[in-house]
């Protein structure tokens, strides 16, 4: 199989590239390196079966030119800074919605028949059903990030209806693991490296969130590609558990041997559009024979181990220079 | 109240402008006249309380400049050619999604606190519940039009969450009446004027659709503005009935005194993404005290009368909307 991966130099993208190569596939990566790291692709480079195009998903011509001959597009390039949507109202629209429209149009032109898309549990807004199933009542969006991903999902569905394109839409919980570069674990870790006795926490710490280990996430994607064959396949992908932000902080502190004073900004939400409770119903993907191997606690600790450096027992510790 | 109406020279827009003026409001229209007609605004012009800016919703600066000082934006400008999404894959994205993003950003900049948005029952894709309520299970999009309107809804919701903007999202069935310029009634009418004995019908004629008279539609909007006060108000707006396309054809032919041979293109869908059954649950708007005055049949006949009338070319000199 020849795979085309947008966002190949990112956290999930580069891990996906390595897994695809390990499974014997040819991979062409596409990344503008705005947030990705070339170092994440050193292992891929060494295989001789990987190529990287330094391009932008806002450049439709580059997309269709580079993806020609591919069997599947893994579209992971995105603005993933969920928190700042209201401060940069155009960014999610451009990077996530218009970018996805460009990827789809390039697929139509280049004749690529399959797209895997990294959507998000944020499309449920503030869900009213927990765990939240894929057919949750028509949600109301609460973030620019969720809105932009929902719009991208809708475009994939319209393309699947109109053209010979099959869609795999994964609604992720937050993903943790090696090469993790942004999100609450790295925020807390960085704070504690600077000030081991003090930790600033957005919200009241009682936000309930779900997380997943990056290799489990990739296994779920592969499982679905093999076993789900609808025109449009929509699948939640996450753990069958959730934790309070406070619990996550405790695991991090225990792992680092620290007991900082916690300073809460207050309120049940960490930022505008923050969702105080994320817990996805993953019955659908589990019915395909997938289950996560790491618990949320294990995924958090694995991430801290990675961030701490070369002592990590993860197989990618050589990239810790990019932490 | 000072109202800003995008798509003011269009079918619904110009009728809305007239009603707003009749109710004593000041109105600024905004239209690029790509599909709108200046003639539809002659009545408005004569009031002395109406201004028109010939601008494009893809021009953010013009939008924020012109809407400054308005109390509410009625955002009706859109690509409404539902059928051709798959042939012009970019148009719905630009006109409906990006256009709405521009309107919202202009509102934020200009400090306009309220938006009324013309969405569509098409956002339910191929619904599984009939009549279809607003909280129908999370739908899968089947048309570029529906996808683009869903994306616009999501943007309105994100802006409402982040800023002091209140949203009124109306999911319309197809609207009929005076100044109606595109859709199945005008298509059939035009065909029959040219070839009174022959009628080409997309699909098998058994598609079940719901329609609404334009003045009923506007009354529904006004009712909701007065009585619904959520941050985001989502309301289906349509008749409590549906008809087969074949029934609609019969009413049209009876009204015109014609008995054409019908030639069906076949299949349960008229085009890619056509929805074989649209029937919205309007309990929510009815609970606010609104009900349509015209039946679907009456709305179809009213539309044919308008198309036949001495004003059929421009549709305004006799102001048949007020009859």
Coordinates of C-alpha atoms in Angstrom, one line a residue, chain A residues 86 89-90 93 98 101-102 105 123-124 134-144 147 150-151 154 157-159 161-163 171 234 272, chain B residues 86 89-90 93 98 101-102 105 123-124 134-144 147 150-151 154 157-159 161-163 171 234 272:
Chain A
X86 CA -11.7 32.4 20.3
X89 CA -11.0 33.0 15.0
X90 CA -9.8 32.3 11.5
X93 CA -11.4 27.5 9.8
X98 CA -10.5 24.7 4.4
X101 CA -11.6 20.7 1.7
X102 CA -8.3 21.0 -0.2
X105 CA -10.4 18.0 -3.7
X123 CA -17.6 17.7 18.0
X124 CA -20.1 16.6 20.7
X134 CA -21.4 8.4 17.7
X135 CA -25.1 8.9 17.2
X136 CA -25.5 11.3 20.2
X137 CA -28.3 13.9 19.7
X138 CA -27.3 16.6 17.1
X139 CA -24.8 18.6 19.2
X140 CA -24.3 22.3 19.7
X141 CA -20.7 23.3 19.2
X142 CA -18.8 25.1 21.9
X143 CA -15.4 25.6 20.4
X144 CA -13.9 26.9 17.2
X147 CA -16.8 23.5 14.8
X150 CA -17.3 19.0 12.4
X151 CA -17.2 21.0 9.2
X154 CA -19.3 17.0 6.9
X157 CA -19.3 12.8 4.1
X158 CA -20.4 15.0 1.1
X159 CA -17.4 13.8 -1.0
X161 CA -21.7 10.6 -1.2
X162 CA -20.7 12.3 -4.5
X163 CA -17.5 10.5 -5.5
X171 CA -13.4 11.0 16.9
X234 CA -17.5 7.2 12.0
X272 CA -13.8 29.3 26.5
Chain B
X86 CA -20.8 17.9 -6.5
X89 CA -17.2 21.5 -5.0
X90 CA -15.8 24.9 -3.8
X93 CA -17.8 26.1 1.1
X98 CA -16.6 31.1 4.7
X101 CA -17.5 33.1 9.0
X102 CA -16.9 36.5 7.6
X105 CA -16.2 38.1 12.4
X123 CA -28.3 19.3 7.6
X124 CA -30.1 16.1 8.7
X134 CA -33.8 19.4 16.0
X135 CA -32.1 16.8 18.3
X136 CA -32.2 14.1 15.7
X137 CA -29.2 11.6 16.1
X138 CA -25.9 13.2 14.9
X139 CA -26.5 13.1 11.1
X140 CA -24.2 12.2 8.2
X141 CA -24.2 14.8 5.5
X142 CA -25.1 13.8 1.9
X143 CA -24.8 17.1 0.1
X144 CA -22.2 19.9 -0.2
X147 CA -22.4 20.2 4.8
X150 CA -23.9 22.7 9.0
X151 CA -20.4 24.2 9.1
X154 CA -21.3 25.3 14.0
X157 CA -22.5 28.3 17.9
X158 CA -18.8 28.8 18.5
X159 CA -19.1 32.5 18.2
X161 CA -20.1 30.5 23.1
X162 CA -17.1 32.8 22.9
X163 CA -18.5 36.2 22.4
X171 CA -33.6 24.9 9.5
X234 CA -32.1 26.2 16.8
X272 CA -26.4 13.3 -5.9

